[in-house]
Each structure stands twice: as structure tokens, then as C-alpha cells.
PDB file of C-alpha atoms in Angstrom:
ATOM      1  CA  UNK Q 634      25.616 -16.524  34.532  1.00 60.00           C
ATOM      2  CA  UNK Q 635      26.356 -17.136  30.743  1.00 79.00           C
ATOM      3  CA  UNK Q 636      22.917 -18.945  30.390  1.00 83.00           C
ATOM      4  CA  UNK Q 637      21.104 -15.917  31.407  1.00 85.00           C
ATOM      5  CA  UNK Q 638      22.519 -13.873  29.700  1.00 89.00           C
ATOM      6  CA  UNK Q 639      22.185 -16.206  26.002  1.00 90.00           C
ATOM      7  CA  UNK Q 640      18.453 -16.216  27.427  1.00 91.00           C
ATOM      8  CA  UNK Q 641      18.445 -12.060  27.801  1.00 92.00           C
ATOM      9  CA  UNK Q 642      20.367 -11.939  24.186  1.00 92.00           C
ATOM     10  CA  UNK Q 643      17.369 -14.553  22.793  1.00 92.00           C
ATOM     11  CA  UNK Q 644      14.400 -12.738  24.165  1.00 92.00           C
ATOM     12  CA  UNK Q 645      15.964  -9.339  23.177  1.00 92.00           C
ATOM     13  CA  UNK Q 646      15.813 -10.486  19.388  1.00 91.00           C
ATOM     14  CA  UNK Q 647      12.188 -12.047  19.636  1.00 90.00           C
ATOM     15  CA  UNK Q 648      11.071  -8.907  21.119  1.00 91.00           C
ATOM     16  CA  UNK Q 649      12.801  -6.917  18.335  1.00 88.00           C
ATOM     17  CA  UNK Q 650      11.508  -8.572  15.696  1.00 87.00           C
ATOM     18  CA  UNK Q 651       7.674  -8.405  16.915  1.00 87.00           C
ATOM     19  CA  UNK Q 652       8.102  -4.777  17.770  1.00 89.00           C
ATOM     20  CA  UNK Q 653       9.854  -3.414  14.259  1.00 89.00           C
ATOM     21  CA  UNK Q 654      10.644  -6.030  11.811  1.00 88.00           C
ATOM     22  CA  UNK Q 655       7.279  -8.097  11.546  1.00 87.00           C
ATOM     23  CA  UNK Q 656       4.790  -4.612  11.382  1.00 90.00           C
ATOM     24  CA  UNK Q 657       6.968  -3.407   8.805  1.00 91.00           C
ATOM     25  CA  UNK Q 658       7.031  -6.798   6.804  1.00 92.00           C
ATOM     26  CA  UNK Q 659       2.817  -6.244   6.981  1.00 93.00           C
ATOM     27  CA  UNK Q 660       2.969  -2.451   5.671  1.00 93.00           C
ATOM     28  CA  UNK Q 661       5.159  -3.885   2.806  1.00 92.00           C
ATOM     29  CA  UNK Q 662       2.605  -6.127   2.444  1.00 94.00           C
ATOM     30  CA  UNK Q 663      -0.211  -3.974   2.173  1.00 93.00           C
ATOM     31  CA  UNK Q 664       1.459  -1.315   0.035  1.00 92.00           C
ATOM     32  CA  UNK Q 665       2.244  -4.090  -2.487  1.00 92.00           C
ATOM     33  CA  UNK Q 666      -1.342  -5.457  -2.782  1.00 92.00           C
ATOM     34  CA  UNK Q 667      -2.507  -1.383  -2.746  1.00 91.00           C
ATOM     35  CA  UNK Q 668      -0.368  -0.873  -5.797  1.00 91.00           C
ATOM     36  CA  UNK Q 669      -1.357  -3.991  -7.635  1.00 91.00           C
ATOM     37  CA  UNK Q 670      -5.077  -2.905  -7.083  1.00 92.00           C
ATOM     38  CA  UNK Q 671      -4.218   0.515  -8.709  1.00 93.00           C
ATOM     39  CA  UNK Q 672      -6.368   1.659 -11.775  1.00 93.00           C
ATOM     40  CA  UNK Q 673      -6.478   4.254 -14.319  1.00 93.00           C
ATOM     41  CA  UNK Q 674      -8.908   7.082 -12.773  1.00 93.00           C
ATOM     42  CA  UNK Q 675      -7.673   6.704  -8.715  1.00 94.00           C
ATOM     43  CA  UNK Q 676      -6.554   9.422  -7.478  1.00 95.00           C
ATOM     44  CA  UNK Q 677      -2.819   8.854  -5.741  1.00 95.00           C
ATOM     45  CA  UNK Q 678      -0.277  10.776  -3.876  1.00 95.00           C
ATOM     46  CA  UNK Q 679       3.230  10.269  -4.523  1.00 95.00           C
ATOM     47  CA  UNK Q 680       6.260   9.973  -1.815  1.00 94.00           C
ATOM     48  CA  UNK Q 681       7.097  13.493  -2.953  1.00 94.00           C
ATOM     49  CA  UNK Q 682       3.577  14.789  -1.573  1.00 94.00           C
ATOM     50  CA  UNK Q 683       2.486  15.328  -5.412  1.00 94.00           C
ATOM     51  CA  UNK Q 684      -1.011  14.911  -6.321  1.00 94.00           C
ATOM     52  CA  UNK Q 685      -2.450  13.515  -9.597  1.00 95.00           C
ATOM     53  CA  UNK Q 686      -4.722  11.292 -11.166  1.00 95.00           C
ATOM     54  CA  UNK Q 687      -3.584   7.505 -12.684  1.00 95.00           C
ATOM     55  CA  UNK Q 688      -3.361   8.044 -15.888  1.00 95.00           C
ATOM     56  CA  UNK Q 689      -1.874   4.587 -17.362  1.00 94.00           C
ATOM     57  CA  UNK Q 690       0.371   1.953 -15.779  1.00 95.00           C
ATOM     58  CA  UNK Q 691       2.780  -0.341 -17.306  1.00 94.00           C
ATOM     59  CA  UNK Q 692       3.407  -3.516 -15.536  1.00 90.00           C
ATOM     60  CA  UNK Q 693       6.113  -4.265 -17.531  1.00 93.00           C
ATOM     61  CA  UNK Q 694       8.454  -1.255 -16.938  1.00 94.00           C
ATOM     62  CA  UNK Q 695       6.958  -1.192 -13.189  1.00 93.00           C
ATOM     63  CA  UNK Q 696       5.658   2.458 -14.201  1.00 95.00           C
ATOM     64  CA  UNK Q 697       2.986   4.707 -13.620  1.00 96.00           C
ATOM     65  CA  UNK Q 698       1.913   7.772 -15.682  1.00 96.00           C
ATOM     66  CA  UNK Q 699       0.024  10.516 -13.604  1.00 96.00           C
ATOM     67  CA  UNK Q 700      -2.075  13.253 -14.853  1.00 94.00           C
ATOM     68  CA  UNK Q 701      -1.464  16.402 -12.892  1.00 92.00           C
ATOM     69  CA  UNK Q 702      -4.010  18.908 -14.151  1.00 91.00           C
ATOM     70  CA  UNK Q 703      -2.937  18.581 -17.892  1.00 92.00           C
ATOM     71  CA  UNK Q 704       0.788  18.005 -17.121  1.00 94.00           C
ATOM     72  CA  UNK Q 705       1.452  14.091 -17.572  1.00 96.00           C
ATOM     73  CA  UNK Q 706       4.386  12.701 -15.717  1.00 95.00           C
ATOM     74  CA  UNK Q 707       5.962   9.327 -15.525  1.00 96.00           C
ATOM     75  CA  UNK Q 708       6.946   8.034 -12.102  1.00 96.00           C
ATOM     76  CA  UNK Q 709       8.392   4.713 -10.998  1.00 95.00           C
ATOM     77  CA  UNK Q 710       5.652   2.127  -9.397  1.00 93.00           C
ATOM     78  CA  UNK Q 711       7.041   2.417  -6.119  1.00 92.00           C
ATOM     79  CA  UNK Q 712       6.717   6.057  -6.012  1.00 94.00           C
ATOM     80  CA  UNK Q 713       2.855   5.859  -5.460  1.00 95.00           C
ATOM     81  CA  UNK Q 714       2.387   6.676  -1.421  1.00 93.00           C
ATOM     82  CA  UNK Q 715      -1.221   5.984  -1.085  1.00 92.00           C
ATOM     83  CA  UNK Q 716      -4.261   6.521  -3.170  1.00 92.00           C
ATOM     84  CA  UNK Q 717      -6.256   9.143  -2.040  1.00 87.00           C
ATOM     85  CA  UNK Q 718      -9.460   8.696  -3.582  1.00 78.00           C
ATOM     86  CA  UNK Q 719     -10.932   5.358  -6.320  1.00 74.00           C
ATOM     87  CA  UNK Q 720     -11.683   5.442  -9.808  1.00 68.00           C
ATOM     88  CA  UNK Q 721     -15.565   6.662 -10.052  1.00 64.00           C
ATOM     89  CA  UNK Q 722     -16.203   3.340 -11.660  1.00 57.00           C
ATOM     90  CA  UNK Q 723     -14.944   1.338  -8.628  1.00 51.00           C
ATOM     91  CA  UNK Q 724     -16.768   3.992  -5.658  1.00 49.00           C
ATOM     92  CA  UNK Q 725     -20.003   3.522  -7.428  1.00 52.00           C
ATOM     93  CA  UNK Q 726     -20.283  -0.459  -7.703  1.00 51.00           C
ATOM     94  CA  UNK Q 727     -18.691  -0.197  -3.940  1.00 51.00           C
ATOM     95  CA  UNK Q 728     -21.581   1.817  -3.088  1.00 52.00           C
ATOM     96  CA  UNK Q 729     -24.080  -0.708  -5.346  1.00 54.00           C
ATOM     97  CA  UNK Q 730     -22.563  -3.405  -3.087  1.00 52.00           C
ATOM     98  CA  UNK Q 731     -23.003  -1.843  -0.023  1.00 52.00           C
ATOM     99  CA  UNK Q 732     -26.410  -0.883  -1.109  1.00 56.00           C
ATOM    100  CA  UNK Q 733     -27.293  -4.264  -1.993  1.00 50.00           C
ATOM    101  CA  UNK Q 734     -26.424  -5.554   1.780  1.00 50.00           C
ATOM    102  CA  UNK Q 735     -28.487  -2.731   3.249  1.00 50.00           C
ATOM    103  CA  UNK Q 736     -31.039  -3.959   2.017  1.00 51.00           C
ATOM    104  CA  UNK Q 737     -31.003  -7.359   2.517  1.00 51.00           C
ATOM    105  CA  UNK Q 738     -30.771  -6.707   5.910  1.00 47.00           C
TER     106      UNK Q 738
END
């Protein structure tokens, strides 16, 4: 009777952790690596649902600046939610790349 229920106790925590902590550890991970591929020019929504463009981010202070049509505001790195739309610079050379494999096929 106690060894089932150390087993139920065992497999309880196993299935916890591959159910809520592990997906959240790789949406961590992916916001990270989203936020260290951040450029001036993207276009980014912050976790208070405002919209502006990237302005100029300093590594050092973990800071972004954001250019909301002609008001410039400075917001902590980990405020960014998601970027919304690339730089121009890096949609085009996507699209050149993309190109470049259609027609190689």
C-alpha cells in the first residue's frame, strides 16, 4: 500500500512537469531568442497591448526605446510581447532568400 502510493506521488510529478513546467521552460526559450533577434525598424507589441516601432535598444541597460507615432518611449527589454511585423531590411532579403530557393527548384 505505501509503494503504490510513492509510485502514484512519482508519476503525478513526471506528469506535471511534462504538462506545465517543460512547455513553459520552451516559451521562455523562444521569447528570449525573439528578443535577442530584435532590430531597430520591427515592429513590436508590448505586454501592455501598445504598439510601436523599435527605435534603439541598449543591451547594456536591458532597454528598448519605441517610437509610437512621434512619441518615443523607453520600456524595459522584457516588456516586448511579440513583434508584430520585421524591419523592411530583414522581410526583403527573407523574401530574396525564399526567392532564390524557388527557383532553384
Amino acid at each position: 500500500m505505501n509503494y503504490m502510493s510513492l509510485v502514484f506521488i512519482v508519476v503525478l510529478f513526471a506528469l506535471m512537469y511534462f504538462m506545465m513546467i517543460r512547455p513553459q521552460k520552451k516559451q521562455q526559450q523562444k521569447h528570449a531568442e525573439t528578443l535577442r533577434q530584435l532590430k531597430k525598424g520591427d515592429h513590436v507589441v508590448t505586454i501592455g497591448r501598445l504598439h510601436g516601432v523599435v527605435d534603439d535598444i541598449n543591451q547594456d541597460k536591458k532597454t528598448v526605446s519605441l517610437d509610437c507615432d512621434g512619441i518615443f518611449l523607453t520600456f524595459d527589454l522584457n516588456a516586448i510581447a511579440s513583434v508584430s511585423q520585421q524591419s523592411p531590411a530583414e522581410v526583403s532579403s527573407e523574401n530574396e532568400e525564399n526567392d532564390k530557393e524557388t527557383e532553384s527548384k
